[in-house]
PDB file of C-alpha atoms in Angstrom:
ATOM      1  CA  MET C 145     221.840 -59.477 -87.826  1.00 38.00           C
ATOM      2  CA  ALA C 146     221.604 -56.918 -84.997  1.00 39.00           C
ATOM      3  CA  GLU C 147     218.020 -56.039 -85.909  1.00 39.00           C
ATOM      4  CA  LYS C 148     216.999 -59.719 -85.916  1.00 37.00           C
ATOM      5  CA  LYS C 149     218.589 -60.187 -82.520  1.00 36.00           C
ATOM      6  CA  ASN C 150     216.629 -57.247 -81.106  1.00 42.00           C
ATOM      7  CA  ALA C 151     213.401 -58.589 -82.634  1.00 42.00           C
ATOM      8  CA  ASN C 152     213.889 -61.904 -80.816  1.00 46.00           C
ATOM      9  CA  LYS C 153     215.023 -60.249 -77.597  1.00 63.00           C
ATOM     10  CA  GLU C 154     213.413 -61.753 -74.497  1.00 79.00           C
ATOM     11  CA  LEU C 155     211.075 -59.282 -72.821  1.00 83.00           C
ATOM     12  CA  THR C 156     211.738 -58.305 -69.249  1.00 91.00           C
ATOM     13  CA  VAL C 157     209.131 -59.226 -66.651  1.00 92.00           C
ATOM     14  CA  GLU C 158     208.062 -55.584 -66.503  1.00 92.00           C
ATOM     15  CA  GLU C 159     207.629 -55.499 -70.278  1.00 92.00           C
ATOM     16  CA  LYS C 160     205.633 -58.729 -70.151  1.00 93.00           C
ATOM     17  CA  LEU C 161     203.390 -57.302 -67.458  1.00 94.00           C
ATOM     18  CA  LYS C 162     202.916 -54.113 -69.454  1.00 93.00           C
ATOM     19  CA  ALA C 163     202.019 -56.117 -72.562  1.00 95.00           C
ATOM     20  CA  LEU C 164     199.529 -58.255 -70.607  1.00 95.00           C
ATOM     21  CA  TYR C 165     198.015 -55.169 -69.007  1.00 95.00           C
ATOM     22  CA  ASP C 166     197.680 -53.412 -72.370  1.00 95.00           C
ATOM     23  CA  LEU C 167     196.144 -56.537 -73.883  1.00 96.00           C
ATOM     24  CA  GLN C 168     193.651 -56.717 -71.012  1.00 96.00           C
ATOM     25  CA  LYS C 169     192.611 -53.098 -71.571  1.00 95.00           C
ATOM     26  CA  VAL C 170     191.999 -53.728 -75.265  1.00 96.00           C
ATOM     27  CA  CYS C 171     190.073 -56.937 -74.540  1.00 95.00           C
ATOM     28  CA  SER C 172     187.968 -55.102 -71.970  1.00 94.00           C
ATOM     29  CA  GLU C 173     187.077 -52.484 -74.584  1.00 93.00           C
ATOM     30  CA  ILE C 174     185.971 -55.265 -76.936  1.00 92.00           C
ATOM     31  CA  ASP C 175     183.949 -56.778 -74.083  1.00 91.00           C
ATOM     32  CA  LYS C 176     182.191 -53.445 -73.521  1.00 89.00           C
ATOM     33  CA  ILE C 177     181.143 -53.348 -77.165  1.00 88.00           C
ATOM     34  CA  HIS C 178     179.884 -56.925 -76.965  1.00 84.00           C
ATOM     35  CA  THR C 179     177.943 -55.919 -73.851  1.00 84.00           C
ATOM     36  CA  LEU C 180     176.046 -53.403 -75.990  1.00 78.00           C
ATOM     37  CA  ARG C 181     174.580 -56.366 -77.803  1.00 81.00           C
ATOM     38  CA  GLY C 182     173.292 -57.591 -74.460  1.00 80.00           C
ATOM     39  CA  GLU C 183     171.276 -60.773 -74.714  1.00 84.00           C
ATOM     40  CA  LEU C 184     170.456 -60.222 -78.377  1.00 89.00           C
ATOM     41  CA  PRO C 185     172.647 -63.045 -79.753  1.00 90.00           C
ATOM     42  CA  LEU C 186     171.106 -65.485 -77.261  1.00 89.00           C
ATOM     43  CA  GLU C 187     167.605 -64.171 -77.953  1.00 93.00           C
ATOM     44  CA  VAL C 188     168.154 -64.635 -81.696  1.00 94.00           C
ATOM     45  CA  GLN C 189     169.392 -68.200 -81.122  1.00 94.00           C
ATOM     46  CA  ASP C 190     166.449 -68.995 -78.815  1.00 96.00           C
ATOM     47  CA  LEU C 191     163.952 -67.692 -81.373  1.00 96.00           C
ATOM     48  CA  GLU C 192     165.611 -69.677 -84.161  1.00 96.00           C
ATOM     49  CA  ASP C 193     165.412 -72.836 -82.043  1.00 97.00           C
ATOM     50  CA  GLU C 194     161.782 -72.130 -81.094  1.00 97.00           C
ATOM     51  CA  ILE C 195     160.771 -71.542 -84.716  1.00 97.00           C
ATOM     52  CA  GLU C 196     162.532 -74.733 -85.803  1.00 97.00           C
ATOM     53  CA  GLY C 197     160.632 -76.639 -83.120  1.00 97.00           C
ATOM     54  CA  LEU C 198     157.315 -75.081 -84.155  1.00 96.00           C
ATOM     55  CA  GLN C 199     157.962 -75.874 -87.806  1.00 97.00           C
ATOM     56  CA  THR C 200     158.681 -79.503 -86.914  1.00 97.00           C
ATOM     57  CA  ARG C 201     155.456 -79.586 -84.889  1.00 96.00           C
ATOM     58  CA  THR C 202     153.582 -78.067 -87.846  1.00 97.00           C
ATOM     59  CA  VAL C 203     154.871 -80.745 -90.224  1.00 97.00           C
ATOM     60  CA  ASN C 204     153.950 -83.505 -87.753  1.00 97.00           C
ATOM     61  CA  LEU C 205     150.440 -82.087 -87.254  1.00 97.00           C
ATOM     62  CA  GLU C 206     149.950 -81.784 -91.003  1.00 97.00           C
ATOM     63  CA  GLU C 207     150.879 -85.454 -91.413  1.00 97.00           C
ATOM     64  CA  GLU C 208     148.561 -86.464 -88.566  1.00 97.00           C
ATOM     65  CA  VAL C 209     145.657 -84.479 -90.051  1.00 96.00           C
ATOM     66  CA  LYS C 210     146.272 -86.053 -93.451  1.00 96.00           C
ATOM     67  CA  SER C 211     146.411 -89.540 -91.915  1.00 96.00           C
ATOM     68  CA  LEU C 212     143.141 -88.960 -90.037  1.00 96.00           C
ATOM     69  CA  SER C 213     141.492 -87.618 -93.179  1.00 96.00           C
ATOM     70  CA  ASN C 214     142.568 -90.719 -95.112  1.00 97.00           C
ATOM     71  CA  ASP C 215     141.234 -92.945 -92.312  1.00 97.00           C
ATOM     72  CA  ILE C 216     137.871 -91.168 -92.461  1.00 96.00           C
ATOM     73  CA  VAL C 217     137.686 -91.720 -96.228  1.00 97.00           C
ATOM     74  CA  THR C 218     138.565 -95.396 -95.715  1.00 96.00           C
ATOM     75  CA  ARG C 219     135.877 -95.774 -93.051  1.00 96.00           C
ATOM     76  CA  LYS C 220     133.260 -94.126 -95.288  1.00 96.00           C
ATOM     77  CA  ASN C 221     134.151 -96.547 -98.073  1.00 96.00           C
ATOM     78  CA  GLU C 222     133.798 -99.424 -95.630  1.00 95.00           C
ATOM     79  CA  ILE C 223     130.304 -98.167 -94.725  1.00 96.00           C
ATOM     80  CA  LYS C 224     129.373 -98.055 -98.407  1.00 96.00           C
ATOM     81  CA  GLU C 225     130.705-101.583 -98.866  1.00 95.00           C
ATOM     82  CA  ALA C 226     128.753-102.753 -95.805  1.00 95.00           C
ATOM     83  CA  ASP C 227     125.552-101.189 -97.205  1.00 95.00           C
ATOM     84  CA  LEU C 228     126.078-103.052-100.474  1.00 95.00           C
ATOM     85  CA  GLN C 229     126.635-106.299 -98.601  1.00 94.00           C
ATOM     86  CA  ILE C 230     123.524-105.743 -96.466  1.00 94.00           C
ATOM     87  CA  LYS C 231     121.435-105.032 -99.578  1.00 94.00           C
ATOM     88  CA  LYS C 232     122.795-108.195-101.212  1.00 93.00           C
ATOM     89  CA  TYR C 233     122.059-110.369 -98.173  1.00 92.00           C
ATOM     90  CA  GLN C 234     118.585-108.878 -97.788  1.00 92.00           C
ATOM     91  CA  GLY C 235     117.895-109.902-101.389  1.00 92.00           C
ATOM     92  CA  GLN C 236     119.142-113.404-100.656  1.00 91.00           C
ATOM     93  CA  GLN C 237     116.843-113.648 -97.646  1.00 89.00           C
ATOM     94  CA  GLU C 238     113.861-113.454 -99.956  1.00 87.00           C
ATOM     95  CA  SER C 239     114.838-116.693-101.691  1.00 88.00           C
ATOM     96  CA  VAL C 240     116.050-118.823 -98.778  1.00 84.00           C
ATOM     97  CA  ARG C 241     114.864-122.400 -98.610  1.00 87.00           C
ATOM     98  CA  ASN C 242     114.976-122.973 -94.866  1.00 90.00           C
ATOM     99  CA  ASN C 243     115.423-121.319 -91.487  1.00 90.00           C
ATOM    100  CA  ARG C 244     119.086-122.344 -91.276  1.00 92.00           C
ATOM    101  CA  GLU C 245     119.955-120.373 -94.389  1.00 91.00           C
ATOM    102  CA  TYR C 246     117.835-117.473 -93.194  1.00 92.00           C
ATOM    103  CA  ASP C 247     119.651-117.390 -89.834  1.00 92.00           C
ATOM    104  CA  ALA C 248     123.061-117.568 -91.539  1.00 93.00           C
ATOM    105  CA  ILE C 249     122.227-114.627 -93.789  1.00 92.00           C
ATOM    106  CA  SER C 250     120.772-112.711 -90.835  1.00 93.00           C
ATOM    107  CA  LYS C 251     124.086-113.159 -89.000  1.00 95.00           C
ATOM    108  CA  GLU C 252     125.958-111.787 -92.017  1.00 94.00           C
ATOM    109  CA  ILE C 253     123.640-108.768 -92.090  1.00 94.00           C
ATOM    110  CA  GLU C 254     124.129-108.304 -88.342  1.00 95.00           C
ATOM    111  CA  TYR C 255     127.908-108.490 -88.804  1.00 95.00           C
ATOM    112  CA  GLN C 256     127.821-105.841 -91.542  1.00 94.00           C
ATOM    113  CA  GLU C 257     125.647-103.621 -89.339  1.00 95.00           C
ATOM    114  CA  LEU C 258     128.213-103.927 -86.546  1.00 95.00           C
ATOM    115  CA  GLU C 259     130.974-103.081 -89.018  1.00 95.00           C
ATOM    116  CA  LYS C 260     129.017 -99.985 -90.042  1.00 95.00           C
ATOM    117  CA  GLN C 261     128.563 -98.934 -86.419  1.00 96.00           C
ATOM    118  CA  LEU C 262     132.257 -99.423 -85.720  1.00 96.00           C
ATOM    119  CA  SER C 263     133.202 -97.378 -88.798  1.00 96.00           C
ATOM    120  CA  GLU C 264     130.752 -94.620 -87.842  1.00 96.00           C
ATOM    121  CA  LYS C 265     132.239 -94.558 -84.332  1.00 96.00           C
ATOM    122  CA  ARG C 266     135.777 -94.321 -85.744  1.00 96.00           C
ATOM    123  CA  ILE C 267     134.695 -91.547 -88.143  1.00 96.00           C
ATOM    124  CA  LYS C 268     133.261 -89.598 -85.223  1.00 97.00           C
ATOM    125  CA  GLU C 269     136.447 -90.083 -83.175  1.00 96.00           C
ATOM    126  CA  HIS C 270     138.747 -89.266 -86.106  1.00 96.00           C
ATOM    127  CA  THR C 271     136.701 -86.180 -86.999  1.00 96.00           C
ATOM    128  CA  ALA C 272     136.932 -84.835 -83.430  1.00 97.00           C
ATOM    129  CA  ASP C 273     140.645 -85.674 -83.293  1.00 97.00           C
ATOM    130  CA  MET C 274     141.243 -84.042 -86.690  1.00 96.00           C
ATOM    131  CA  GLU C 275     139.397 -80.862 -85.672  1.00 96.00           C
ATOM    132  CA  ARG C 276     141.505 -80.661 -82.517  1.00 97.00           C
ATOM    133  CA  LYS C 277     144.738 -81.133 -84.451  1.00 96.00           C
ATOM    134  CA  GLN C 278     143.644 -78.618 -87.096  1.00 96.00           C
ATOM    135  CA  GLN C 279     143.178 -76.110 -84.298  1.00 97.00           C
ATOM    136  CA  GLN C 280     146.625 -76.950 -82.928  1.00 96.00           C
ATOM    137  CA  LEU C 281     148.027 -76.642 -86.450  1.00 96.00           C
ATOM    138  CA  ALA C 282     146.471 -73.206 -86.910  1.00 97.00           C
ATOM    139  CA  GLU C 283     147.914 -72.086 -83.552  1.00 96.00           C
ATOM    140  CA  ALA C 284     151.355 -73.460 -84.431  1.00 96.00           C
ATOM    141  CA  ARG C 285     151.322 -71.661 -87.786  1.00 96.00           C
ATOM    142  CA  GLU C 286     150.311 -68.429 -86.082  1.00 97.00           C
ATOM    143  CA  GLN C 287     153.112 -68.869 -83.545  1.00 97.00           C
ATOM    144  CA  VAL C 288     155.625 -69.425 -86.362  1.00 96.00           C
ATOM    145  CA  LYS C 289     154.403 -66.231 -87.979  1.00 96.00           C
ATOM    146  CA  GLU C 290     154.645 -64.219 -84.753  1.00 97.00           C
ATOM    147  CA  ARG C 291     158.051 -65.629 -83.775  1.00 96.00           C
ATOM    148  CA  SER C 292     159.376 -65.022 -87.296  1.00 97.00           C
ATOM    149  CA  ILE C 293     158.458 -61.343 -86.968  1.00 96.00           C
ATOM    150  CA  ASP C 294     160.166 -61.215 -83.547  1.00 96.00           C
ATOM    151  CA  LEU C 295     163.236 -62.937 -84.991  1.00 96.00           C
ATOM    152  CA  GLU C 296     163.460 -60.499 -87.898  1.00 96.00           C
ATOM    153  CA  ASN C 297     163.261 -57.557 -85.490  1.00 96.00           C
ATOM    154  CA  LYS C 298     165.933 -59.020 -83.203  1.00 94.00           C
ATOM    155  CA  ARG C 299     168.200 -59.800 -86.149  1.00 94.00           C
ATOM    156  CA  ASN C 300     167.838 -56.262 -87.480  1.00 95.00           C
ATOM    157  CA  GLU C 301     168.552 -54.815 -84.041  1.00 91.00           C
ATOM    158  CA  LEU C 302     171.655 -56.982 -83.660  1.00 91.00           C
ATOM    159  CA  LYS C 303     172.796 -56.211 -87.202  1.00 91.00           C
ATOM    160  CA  THR C 304     172.491 -52.472 -86.546  1.00 91.00           C
ATOM    161  CA  ILE C 305     174.641 -52.701 -83.421  1.00 87.00           C
ATOM    162  CA  GLU C 306     177.211 -54.881 -85.189  1.00 86.00           C
ATOM    163  CA  GLU C 307     177.427 -52.486 -88.134  1.00 89.00           C
ATOM    164  CA  GLU C 308     177.798 -49.478 -85.831  1.00 86.00           C
ATOM    165  CA  THR C 309     180.637 -51.104 -83.887  1.00 88.00           C
ATOM    166  CA  LYS C 310     182.236 -53.163 -86.656  1.00 89.00           C
ATOM    167  CA  ASP C 311     185.074 -50.745 -87.452  1.00 92.00           C
ATOM    168  CA  GLU C 312     185.894 -50.162 -83.804  1.00 92.00           C
ATOM    169  CA  VAL C 313     185.916 -53.899 -83.015  1.00 91.00           C
ATOM    170  CA  GLU C 314     188.154 -54.658 -86.001  1.00 93.00           C
ATOM    171  CA  LYS C 315     190.538 -51.899 -84.929  1.00 95.00           C
ATOM    172  CA  LEU C 316     190.668 -53.208 -81.367  1.00 95.00           C
ATOM    173  CA  GLU C 317     191.086 -56.815 -82.514  1.00 94.00           C
ATOM    174  CA  LYS C 318     194.049 -55.829 -84.696  1.00 95.00           C
ATOM    175  CA  LYS C 319     195.554 -53.979 -81.751  1.00 96.00           C
ATOM    176  CA  ALA C 320     195.030 -57.012 -79.489  1.00 95.00           C
ATOM    177  CA  ASP C 321     196.605 -59.273 -82.100  1.00 94.00           C
ATOM    178  CA  SER C 322     199.588 -56.959 -82.392  1.00 94.00           C
ATOM    179  CA  ILE C 323     200.117 -56.920 -78.624  1.00 94.00           C
ATOM    180  CA  SER C 324     199.675 -60.679 -78.243  1.00 93.00           C
ATOM    181  CA  LYS C 325     202.461 -61.316 -80.767  1.00 91.00           C
ATOM    182  CA  ASN C 326     204.888 -59.868 -78.239  1.00 89.00           C
ATOM    183  CA  ILE C 327     203.703 -62.212 -75.470  1.00 91.00           C
ATOM    184  CA  ASP C 328     205.114 -65.725 -75.304  1.00 91.00           C
ATOM    185  CA  GLU C 329     202.780 -68.667 -75.866  1.00 92.00           C
ATOM    186  CA  ARG C 330     202.863 -69.847 -72.244  1.00 92.00           C
ATOM    187  CA  LEU C 331     201.712 -66.489 -70.922  1.00 93.00           C
ATOM    188  CA  MET C 332     199.064 -66.141 -73.627  1.00 94.00           C
ATOM    189  CA  THR C 333     197.702 -69.567 -72.743  1.00 94.00           C
ATOM    190  CA  ALA C 334     197.524 -68.558 -69.071  1.00 94.00           C
ATOM    191  CA  PHE C 335     195.948 -65.201 -69.958  1.00 96.00           C
ATOM    192  CA  ASN C 336     193.256 -66.816 -72.111  1.00 94.00           C
ATOM    193  CA  ARG C 337     192.551 -69.506 -69.515  1.00 94.00           C
ATOM    194  CA  ILE C 338     192.134 -66.998 -66.678  1.00 94.00           C
ATOM    195  CA  ARG C 339     190.100 -64.658 -68.842  1.00 93.00           C
ATOM    196  CA  SER C 340     187.709 -67.392 -70.009  1.00 91.00           C
ATOM    197  CA  GLY C 341     187.134 -68.464 -66.400  1.00 90.00           C
ATOM    198  CA  ALA C 342     186.540 -64.956 -65.070  1.00 89.00           C
ATOM    199  CA  ARG C 343     182.967 -63.710 -64.965  1.00 81.00           C
ATOM    200  CA  ASN C 344     183.976 -60.205 -66.031  1.00 88.00           C
ATOM    201  CA  GLY C 345     186.681 -61.316 -68.469  1.00 92.00           C
ATOM    202  CA  LEU C 346     189.479 -59.801 -66.377  1.00 94.00           C
ATOM    203  CA  ALA C 347     192.690 -61.809 -66.418  1.00 95.00           C
ATOM    204  CA  VAL C 348     194.943 -58.897 -65.404  1.00 96.00           C
ATOM    205  CA  VAL C 349     193.922 -56.522 -62.615  1.00 95.00           C
ATOM    206  CA  THR C 350     195.536 -53.722 -60.655  1.00 94.00           C
ATOM    207  CA  VAL C 351     195.888 -53.492 -56.898  1.00 94.00           C
ATOM    208  CA  GLN C 352     193.143 -51.221 -55.603  1.00 91.00           C
ATOM    209  CA  ARG C 353     193.074 -50.064 -51.975  1.00 91.00           C
ATOM    210  CA  ASP C 354     195.457 -52.835 -50.962  1.00 93.00           C
ATOM    211  CA  ALA C 355     193.188 -55.450 -52.547  1.00 95.00           C
ATOM    212  CA  CYS C 356     192.910 -57.480 -55.734  1.00 94.00           C
ATOM    213  CA  GLY C 357     190.990 -55.521 -58.365  1.00 93.00           C
ATOM    214  CA  GLY C 358     189.243 -58.706 -59.437  1.00 92.00           C
ATOM    215  CA  CYS C 359     188.018 -60.452 -56.283  1.00 93.00           C
ATOM    216  CA  PHE C 360     188.729 -57.595 -53.807  1.00 94.00           C
ATOM    217  CA  ASN C 361     190.540 -59.802 -51.312  1.00 95.00           C
ATOM    218  CA  LYS C 362     193.260 -58.058 -49.307  1.00 96.00           C
ATOM    219  CA  ILE C 363     196.873 -58.425 -50.475  1.00 94.00           C
ATOM    220  CA  PRO C 364     199.658 -58.581 -47.837  1.00 94.00           C
ATOM    221  CA  PRO C 365     202.064 -55.585 -47.823  1.00 94.00           C
ATOM    222  CA  GLN C 366     205.122 -57.682 -48.819  1.00 94.00           C
ATOM    223  CA  ARG C 367     203.208 -59.105 -51.781  1.00 93.00           C
ATOM    224  CA  GLN C 368     202.187 -55.574 -52.822  1.00 93.00           C
ATOM    225  CA  LEU C 369     205.838 -54.594 -52.738  1.00 93.00           C
ATOM    226  CA  ASP C 370     206.732 -57.537 -54.971  1.00 93.00           C
ATOM    227  CA  ILE C 371     204.013 -56.443 -57.394  1.00 94.00           C
ATOM    228  CA  ARG C 372     205.370 -52.887 -57.517  1.00 92.00           C
ATOM    229  CA  LEU C 373     208.880 -54.160 -58.142  1.00 93.00           C
ATOM    230  CA  ARG C 374     207.674 -55.875 -61.355  1.00 93.00           C
ATOM    231  CA  LYS C 375     210.399 -58.509 -61.074  1.00 92.00           C
ATOM    232  CA  LYS C 376     208.092 -61.517 -61.332  1.00 93.00           C
ATOM    233  CA  ILE C 377     204.580 -62.335 -62.408  1.00 93.00           C
ATOM    234  CA  ILE C 378     202.327 -62.622 -59.376  1.00 94.00           C
ATOM    235  CA  VAL C 379     198.812 -63.998 -59.329  1.00 94.00           C
ATOM    236  CA  CYS C 380     196.088 -63.496 -56.752  1.00 94.00           C
ATOM    237  CA  GLU C 381     196.053 -66.435 -54.344  1.00 93.00           C
ATOM    238  CA  TYR C 382     192.251 -66.232 -54.200  1.00 93.00           C
ATOM    239  CA  CYS C 383     191.051 -65.770 -57.787  1.00 93.00           C
ATOM    240  CA  GLY C 384     194.182 -66.579 -59.824  1.00 93.00           C
ATOM    241  CA  ARG C 385     194.225 -63.284 -61.747  1.00 95.00           C
ATOM    242  CA  ILE C 386     197.537 -61.677 -62.700  1.00 95.00           C
ATOM    243  CA  LEU C 387     198.245 -58.739 -60.400  1.00 95.00           C
ATOM    244  CA  VAL C 388     199.945 -55.484 -61.506  1.00 94.00           C
ATOM    245  CA  ASP C 389     200.375 -52.021 -60.101  1.00 90.00           C
ATOM    246  CA  ASP C 390     199.284 -48.936 -62.035  1.00 77.00           C
ATOM    247  CA  LEU C 391     201.038 -49.452 -65.355  1.00 66.00           C
ATOM    248  CA  ASP C 392     199.345 -46.470 -66.987  1.00 60.00           C
ATOM    249  CA  HIS C 393     202.041 -44.131 -65.721  1.00 48.00           C
ATOM    250  CA  ASN C 394     205.741 -44.179 -66.479  1.00 42.00           C
ATOM    251  CA  ALA C 395     206.970 -43.047 -63.102  1.00 38.00           C
ATOM    252  CA  ALA C 396     210.076 -44.755 -61.790  1.00 34.00           C
ATOM    253  CA  ILE C 397     209.591 -47.329 -59.050  1.00 33.00           C
ATOM    254  CA  GLU C 398     211.070 -46.272 -55.790  1.00 32.00           C
ATOM    255  CA  VAL C 399     211.885 -48.918 -53.243  1.00 28.00           C
ATOM    256  CA  LYS C 400     212.648 -47.770 -49.737  1.00 27.00           C
TER     257      LYS C 400
END
C-alpha cells in the first residue's frame, strides 16, 4: 500500500517544472532531428500533388484527342455521304422533265456541297486542335516523367535521413513518453498548446540575461525571484511560455 501511495504522490511545483523542462529538452532534440529533413516532406508532398495534377491533365487531353479524332472520322464519312448524294442528284439531273425539277435537284446538290465545305472546315479546325493537344499531351507526359524522377530522388533522400535517425527518434520519443506520464493532464495540455503555437517549438524556456528565453522580453526582478523560488508555475506575460531558472544544476536555491 505504501508503494502505491508513493506512486500516486502529487509532484511538487519544483518537480513539475523539472519534468516540463526535461520534456522540453527531449522534444527540442526531436525537433532538431526533424529539422535535418528540412523541407523534404513538403517537397515530396508538393511533387506528389503536381504529378497527380499532371496525370489528370494527361487523361483529359487523351480523351479530348480521342474525341477530336472521332469527330474527324465522322466528318470524313459525312463528306463521302455528300459525294454519293451529289453523284446521285447529278444522275437525276440528266432525266429531269422540266426546269422546276432541275432547279430543285440543283439546290440539293448545292446543299450537299455546302455540307462538304462545312465538314472540310471542321476537319481542318479539329486537326489543328488535335495537333495542339497532342503537343500538350506529349509535354504533360514528359513532365510526369521528369517529376516522377524528382519525386523518387526526394523520397530516397528522405528515407535515408529517416533510417539514419529512426533509432534515435524512437529512443527520444520513449523518453518523452516516460516523462509525460509524470505530468498531470492539465499541464500536458498547456505544454502541448504552447508548444504548437510557438514558432520554435519551445513551451518551456529559461531566463537568460534577465529576459524570457523565448521572446527575449525583460522580466521584472521580483518575477525572476518568484521563478527561482520554484513555488509556482509562471508564464511569460508576453509570449505565454513557461518560465524556469537553470534546472540543469542541482544547487540549492538561496533566497536573501
